[in-house]
Coordinates of C-alpha atoms in Angstrom, one line a residue:
X124 CA 45.4 65.3 67.3
X125 CA 42.6 64.3 65.0
X126 CA 43.3 61.4 62.6
X127 CA 42.4 62.0 59.0
X128 CA 39.4 60.2 57.6
X129 CA 40.5 58.0 54.8
X130 CA 37.4 58.8 52.6
X131 CA 38.2 62.5 52.9
X132 CA 41.8 62.2 51.8
X133 CA 42.6 64.0 48.5
X134 CA 45.8 63.9 46.5
X135 CA 47.9 67.1 46.4
X136 CA 50.1 68.2 43.5
X137 CA 53.2 66.6 45.1
X138 CA 51.5 63.2 45.5
X139 CA 50.1 63.5 42.0
X140 CA 53.7 64.1 40.6
X141 CA 54.9 61.1 42.6
X142 CA 52.1 58.9 41.0
X143 CA 53.1 60.3 37.5
X144 CA 56.7 59.2 38.0
X145 CA 56.2 55.9 39.8
X146 CA 53.4 54.5 37.6
X147 CA 55.1 56.0 34.5
X148 CA 58.3 54.2 35.1
X149 CA 56.5 50.9 35.8
X150 CA 54.5 51.3 32.6
X151 CA 57.6 52.3 30.6
X152 CA 59.4 49.2 31.8
X153 CA 56.5 46.9 31.0
X154 CA 56.5 48.4 27.4
X155 CA 60.2 47.8 27.1
X156 CA 60.5 44.3 28.7
X157 CA 57.2 42.7 27.7
X158 CA 56.0 44.4 24.5
X159 CA 59.5 45.4 23.2
X160 CA 58.1 48.9 22.6
X161 CA 59.7 52.3 23.4
X162 CA 59.4 53.4 27.0
X163 CA 57.5 56.5 25.7
X164 CA 54.7 54.3 24.6
X165 CA 54.4 52.8 28.1
X166 CA 54.4 56.3 29.7
X167 CA 51.6 57.5 27.5
X168 CA 49.4 54.4 27.8
X169 CA 49.9 54.6 31.6
X170 CA 48.7 58.2 31.6
X171 CA 45.8 57.3 29.4
X172 CA 44.7 54.6 31.9
X173 CA 45.1 56.7 35.1
X174 CA 43.8 59.9 33.6
X175 CA 40.4 61.6 34.0
X176 CA 38.9 59.8 31.0
X177 CA 39.5 56.3 32.4
X178 CA 40.3 55.4 36.1
X179 CA 40.4 59.1 37.1
X180 CA 43.2 58.4 39.6
X181 CA 44.5 61.8 38.5
X182 CA 41.7 64.3 37.8
X183 CA 41.9 67.4 35.6
X184 CA 42.5 69.7 38.5
X185 CA 45.6 67.7 39.6
X186 CA 46.9 67.5 36.1
X187 CA 46.6 71.3 35.8
X188 CA 48.4 71.8 39.1
X189 CA 51.2 69.4 37.9
X190 CA 51.5 71.3 34.6
X191 CA 54.6 73.1 35.8
X192 CA 56.6 69.9 35.5
X193 CA 55.2 69.2 32.1
X194 CA 56.2 72.7 30.8
X195 CA 59.7 72.3 32.2
X196 CA 60.2 69.0 30.4
X197 CA 59.0 70.5 27.1
X198 CA 61.1 73.6 27.7
X199 CA 64.3 71.6 28.2
X200 CA 63.6 69.5 25.2
X201 CA 62.9 72.5 22.9
X202 CA 66.1 74.2 24.1
X203 CA 68.1 71.1 23.5
X204 CA 66.5 70.8 20.0
X205 CA 67.4 74.4 19.3
X206 CA 71.0 73.7 20.3
X207 CA 71.1 71.1 17.5
X208 CA 70.6 73.7 14.8
X209 CA 73.9 75.1 13.6
X210 CA 73.1 78.1 11.3
X211 CA 76.7 78.1 10.1
X212 CA 76.4 74.5 9.1
X213 CA 73.1 75.2 7.4
X214 CA 74.7 77.8 5.2
X215 CA 76.8 75.0 3.8
X216 CA 74.1 72.3 4.0
X217 CA 71.5 74.3 2.2
X218 CA 69.8 71.2 0.8
X219 CA 68.9 70.1 4.4
X220 CA 67.1 73.5 5.0
X221 CA 65.4 73.3 1.5
X222 CA 64.3 69.7 2.1
X223 CA 62.8 70.5 5.5
X224 CA 61.0 73.5 4.1
X225 CA 59.6 71.4 1.2
X226 CA 58.5 68.7 3.6
X227 CA 56.7 71.2 5.8
X228 CA 54.9 72.9 2.9
X229 CA 53.7 69.6 1.5
X230 CA 52.5 68.4 4.8
X231 CA 50.7 71.7 5.4
X232 CA 49.1 71.7 2.0
X233 CA 48.0 68.1 2.2
X234 CA 46.6 68.3 5.7
X235 CA 44.8 71.6 4.9
X236 CA 43.1 70.0 1.9
X237 CA 42.1 66.9 3.9
X238 CA 40.7 68.8 6.8
X239 CA 39.0 71.5 4.8
X240 CA 37.5 68.8 2.6
X241 CA 36.1 67.1 5.7
X242 CA 34.1 70.1 6.8
X243 CA 36.4 71.7 9.4
X244 CA 36.4 75.1 7.6
X245 CA 39.4 77.1 6.5
X246 CA 40.4 78.7 9.9
X247 CA 40.4 75.5 11.9
X248 CA 42.0 73.6 8.9
X249 CA 44.8 76.2 8.6
X250 CA 45.7 76.0 12.3
X251 CA 45.6 72.2 12.5
X252 CA 47.7 71.9 9.3
X253 CA 50.2 74.4 10.7
X254 CA 50.5 72.4 13.9
X255 CA 50.8 69.2 11.8
X256 CA 54.0 70.4 10.2
X257 CA 56.0 70.1 13.5
X258 CA 57.8 67.0 14.6
X259 CA 57.9 66.5 18.3
X260 CA 61.4 67.5 19.7
X261 CA 60.8 65.7 23.0
X262 CA 59.8 62.4 21.4
X263 CA 62.7 62.4 18.9
X264 CA 65.3 63.4 21.6
X265 CA 64.0 60.7 24.0
X266 CA 64.0 58.0 21.3
X267 CA 67.5 59.0 20.2
X268 CA 68.7 58.9 23.8
X269 CA 66.9 55.6 24.7
X270 CA 68.2 53.8 21.6
X271 CA 71.6 55.5 21.7
X272 CA 71.2 56.4 18.0
X273 CA 74.1 58.2 16.4
X274 CA 75.1 59.0 12.8
X275 CA 74.2 61.1 9.7
X276 CA 70.4 60.2 9.9
X277 CA 70.2 61.1 13.6
X278 CA 72.0 64.4 13.2
X279 CA 69.8 65.5 10.3
X280 CA 66.7 64.2 12.0
X281 CA 67.3 66.4 15.1
X282 CA 68.0 69.5 12.9
X283 CA 64.9 68.9 10.7
X284 CA 62.8 68.4 13.9
X285 CA 63.8 71.8 15.3
X286 CA 63.4 73.5 12.0
X287 CA 59.9 72.0 11.5
X288 CA 58.9 73.2 14.9
X289 CA 60.0 76.8 14.1
X290 CA 58.1 76.7 10.8
X291 CA 55.0 75.3 12.6
X292 CA 55.0 78.0 15.3
X293 CA 55.3 80.8 12.7
X294 CA 52.6 79.1 10.5
X295 CA 50.2 78.8 13.5
X296 CA 50.6 82.5 14.4
X297 CA 49.8 83.4 10.8
X298 CA 46.8 81.0 10.7
X299 CA 45.6 82.6 14.0
X300 CA 45.8 86.0 12.4
X301 CA 43.7 84.8 9.4
X302 CA 41.2 83.3 11.8
X303 CA 40.7 86.5 13.7
X304 CA 40.5 88.6 10.5
X305 CA 38.0 86.3 8.8
X306 CA 35.8 86.5 11.9
X307 CA 35.8 90.3 11.7
X308 CA 37.7 90.7 15.0
X309 CA 39.6 93.8 15.8
X310 CA 42.9 94.7 14.1
X311 CA 44.6 94.2 17.5
X312 CA 43.4 90.6 17.6
X313 CA 44.0 90.0 13.9
X314 CA 47.4 91.6 13.3
X315 CA 49.0 92.9 16.5
X316 CA 48.5 89.9 18.6
X317 CA 50.0 87.3 16.1
X318 CA 52.8 89.8 15.4
X319 CA 53.5 90.0 19.1
X320 CA 53.4 86.2 19.4
X321 CA 56.1 85.8 16.7
X322 CA 58.3 88.8 17.1
X323 CA 58.0 89.0 20.9
X324 CA 58.8 85.3 21.3
X325 CA 61.9 85.5 18.9
X326 CA 63.1 88.6 20.8
X327 CA 62.7 86.9 24.2
X328 CA 64.5 83.8 22.9
X329 CA 67.4 85.9 21.6
X330 CA 67.8 87.9 24.9
X331 CA 67.6 84.6 26.8
X332 CA 70.3 83.1 24.6
X333 CA 72.6 86.1 25.1
X334 CA 72.1 86.0 28.8
X335 CA 72.8 82.2 29.0
X336 CA 75.9 82.6 26.9
X337 CA 77.4 85.5 28.9
X338 CA 76.7 83.9 32.2
X339 CA 78.2 80.6 31.1
X340 CA 81.2 82.4 29.9
X341 CA 81.5 84.2 33.2
X342 CA 81.3 80.8 35.1
X343 CA 84.1 79.4 33.1
X344 CA 84.6 76.0 31.5
X345 CA 85.5 74.1 34.7
X346 CA 82.1 74.7 36.4
X347 CA 80.0 72.1 34.6
X348 CA 77.7 71.3 37.5
X349 CA 77.1 75.0 38.2
X350 CA 76.5 75.6 34.4
X351 CA 73.8 72.8 34.3
X352 CA 72.0 74.2 37.4
X353 CA 72.2 77.7 35.9
X354 CA 70.9 76.6 32.6
X355 CA 68.0 74.7 34.2
X356 CA 67.1 77.8 36.2
X357 CA 67.2 80.1 33.2
X358 CA 65.1 77.7 31.1
X359 CA 62.5 77.6 33.9
X360 CA 62.7 81.4 34.0
X361 CA 62.2 81.6 30.2
X362 CA 59.1 79.4 30.4
X363 CA 57.6 81.5 33.2
X364 CA 58.5 84.8 31.4
X365 CA 56.9 83.7 28.2
X366 CA 53.7 82.8 30.1
X367 CA 53.6 86.1 31.9
X368 CA 54.1 88.0 28.6
X369 CA 51.6 85.8 26.8
X370 CA 54.2 84.7 24.2
X371 CA 54.9 81.3 22.6
X372 CA 57.2 79.6 25.0
X373 CA 57.8 76.9 22.4
X374 CA 59.2 79.4 19.9
X375 CA 61.2 81.4 22.5
X376 CA 62.9 78.2 23.8
X377 CA 63.8 77.0 20.3
X378 CA 65.3 80.4 19.4
X379 CA 67.2 80.5 22.7
X380 CA 68.7 77.2 22.0
X381 CA 69.7 78.2 18.4
X382 CA 71.2 81.5 19.6
X383 CA 73.4 79.8 22.1
X384 CA 74.8 77.7 19.3
X385 CA 75.3 80.6 17.0
X386 CA 76.3 83.6 19.2
X387 CA 79.9 84.4 19.9
X388 CA 81.1 82.3 22.9
X389 CA 78.1 80.0 22.5
X390 CA 80.5 77.1 22.9
X391 CA 80.7 77.9 26.6
X392 CA 77.1 76.6 27.1
X393 CA 77.3 73.2 28.7
X394 CA 77.2 70.7 25.8
X395 CA 76.4 67.4 27.7
X396 CA 72.7 66.9 27.2
X397 CA 70.7 68.7 29.9
X398 CA 67.9 66.4 28.8
X399 CA 69.6 63.5 30.7
X400 CA 69.3 65.6 33.9
X401 CA 65.7 66.2 33.3
X402 CA 64.6 62.6 32.7
X403 CA 62.3 62.9 35.8
X404 CA 60.4 65.7 34.1
X405 CA 60.4 63.8 30.8
X406 CA 58.6 60.8 32.3
X407 CA 56.1 63.1 34.0
X408 CA 55.5 64.9 30.6
X409 CA 54.6 61.8 28.7
X410 CA 52.4 60.4 31.5
X411 CA 50.6 63.7 31.8
X412 CA 50.3 63.9 28.0
X413 CA 48.6 60.5 28.0
X414 CA 46.3 61.5 30.8
X415 CA 45.1 64.6 28.8
X416 CA 44.1 62.5 25.8
X417 CA 40.5 61.7 25.3
X418 CA 39.4 58.3 23.9
X419 CA 36.0 59.9 23.2
X420 CA 37.7 62.3 20.7
X421 CA 39.3 59.3 19.0
X422 CA 35.9 57.6 18.6
X423 CA 34.6 60.4 16.4
X424 CA 37.9 61.3 14.5
X425 CA 40.0 58.1 14.5
X426 CA 39.9 57.6 10.7
X427 CA 40.9 61.2 10.1
X428 CA 43.7 61.0 12.7
X429 CA 45.0 57.8 11.3
X430 CA 45.0 59.2 7.8
X431 CA 46.9 62.3 9.0
X432 CA 49.6 60.1 10.5
X433 CA 49.9 58.0 7.3
X434 CA 50.0 61.1 5.1
X435 CA 52.7 62.8 7.3
X436 CA 54.8 59.7 7.3
X437 CA 54.3 59.0 3.6
X438 CA 55.2 62.6 2.6
X439 CA 58.2 62.5 4.8
X440 CA 59.5 59.2 3.3
X441 CA 58.9 60.4 -0.3
X442 CA 60.5 63.9 0.1
X443 CA 63.6 62.7 2.0
X444 CA 64.0 59.7 -0.3
X445 CA 64.0 62.0 -3.3
X446 CA 66.4 64.5 -1.6
X447 CA 68.6 61.8 -0.1
X448 CA 71.6 62.3 -2.4
X449 CA 71.7 66.0 -2.0
X450 CA 71.7 65.5 1.8
X451 CA 74.7 63.1 1.7
X452 CA 72.5 60.0 2.4
X453 CA 71.6 56.8 0.6
X454 CA 68.1 56.5 -0.7
X455 CA 67.2 54.0 2.1
X456 CA 68.6 56.4 4.7
X457 CA 66.6 59.2 3.3
X458 CA 63.3 57.2 3.5
X459 CA 64.0 56.1 7.1
X460 CA 64.8 59.7 8.0
X461 CA 61.4 60.8 6.6
X462 CA 59.7 58.0 8.6
X463 CA 61.5 59.1 11.8
X464 CA 59.9 62.5 11.5
X465 CA 56.4 61.0 12.1
X466 CA 55.8 62.1 15.7
X467 CA 53.6 65.2 15.8
X468 CA 54.6 67.8 18.3
X469 CA 53.0 67.0 21.7
X470 CA 53.4 70.7 22.7
X471 CA 50.6 71.5 20.2
X472 CA 48.1 70.8 23.0
X473 CA 49.5 73.9 24.8
X474 CA 48.3 76.1 21.9
X475 CA 44.8 74.7 22.1
X476 CA 43.5 77.6 24.2
X477 CA 44.6 80.2 21.5
X478 CA 42.8 78.2 18.8
X479 CA 39.6 77.7 20.8
X480 CA 39.2 81.4 21.7
X481 CA 39.5 82.5 18.0
X482 CA 37.3 79.8 16.5
X483 CA 34.0 80.2 18.3
X484 CA 31.5 77.5 17.3
X485 CA 34.1 75.5 15.4
X486 CA 36.3 75.2 18.5
X487 CA 34.8 71.8 19.6
X488 CA 35.6 70.0 16.4
X489 CA 39.1 71.7 16.3
X490 CA 39.8 70.5 19.9
X491 CA 38.5 66.9 19.3
X492 CA 40.4 66.5 16.0
X493 CA 43.7 67.7 17.6
X494 CA 43.3 65.4 20.6
X495 CA 42.5 62.4 18.3
X496 CA 45.5 63.1 16.1
X497 CA 47.8 63.5 19.2
X498 CA 46.4 60.2 20.7
X499 CA 47.2 58.2 17.5
X500 CA 50.6 59.9 17.1
X501 CA 51.8 59.6 20.6
X502 CA 51.1 55.8 20.8
X503 CA 52.2 54.8 17.2
X504 CA 54.7 57.4 16.1
X505 CA 57.5 56.7 18.7
X506 CA 57.5 53.1 17.5
X507 CA 57.9 54.3 13.9
X508 CA 60.8 56.6 14.9
X509 CA 62.7 53.9 16.7
X510 CA 62.1 51.4 13.9
X511 CA 63.3 54.0 11.3
X512 CA 66.6 54.7 13.2
X513 CA 67.1 50.9 13.7
X514 CA 66.6 50.2 10.0
X515 CA 69.0 53.1 9.2
X516 CA 71.6 51.2 11.2
X517 CA 72.1 54.0 13.8
X518 CA 70.8 52.5 17.0
X519 CA 73.0 50.6 19.5
X520 CA 73.3 47.0 18.3
X521 CA 71.8 47.7 14.9
X522 CA 73.4 46.2 11.8
X523 CA 74.6 49.0 9.5
X524 CA 73.2 48.9 6.0

């Protein structure tokens, strides 16, 4: 037997996943115990340090090979976020739906004007503004879980987060259509492909929701462990099927979660958060997300990225402060809810390829701006969300206002 030469040893995907988890947990605990920050911030900073743009402990190839775990974490969070949207409740609480829609439209319009005014061009500005409407389900769910937040603000926050992600996915597909048509691409690229992205993803999500509901009904209410395993497997299948069919997995998962809440017998789907079972993947997701972020992109776009965060947070606080009474909240609670919506959807990076293909020469600036915005958001926004929930008096140990 020939002993391996140490200088020839290379990490494999399993070892890379182990590093993501081990160093991520250490970084998260340092953030919590030393800096009094959310564990998410520690995960992301750890990824930023060990990623290809710094220590290069995990190179781009290893991150790509470990992307399966990242997609699973995001898939579970999006499904869980979809489960929080009760369409029957929204028929009664129409103000919540209208407030979320107004918030998203104002964010979209403001970000488009800012980006277009800074020379990004209409196509790239439209796509970036559409992605900027979405609040990150996985960040919000993790902060709510970590801080044990509960109450009116938290419930409305989770619903608004899922709705903003739905609107952002639809907006991105329409912006993609405009980009193809303005570049004189074929009708197939300009109309059929975006239509397939939206309608196909919604249809896949509805079918998945129906299958999940019927299988859970068949298992019965006493098979909770079996239900969780089945649900995990079906979410993984949905992520894989969306990838094979070239659909928006983010949209399909949200729709699947919503449909299991709305369809008949949807109550049979295991209610205890599957997110708690997937914490392993959640840690890997945030460390990997940090590793993908480029400080070089931040160097050229940090002012714009910071301004985007300030505008999103400011618009959120203003809109929800004005609409607080109609949503059954105090003015202060409304403002804190708007601040809690600050985290931009980390899954936006998964749509980067679609945007780059359609933009041509403008792709480089589009990619750099998105990475800079995500870097600022993923480090700062989780802190803002936890602070907002604490000030709203909904976290464990918080004093209720």
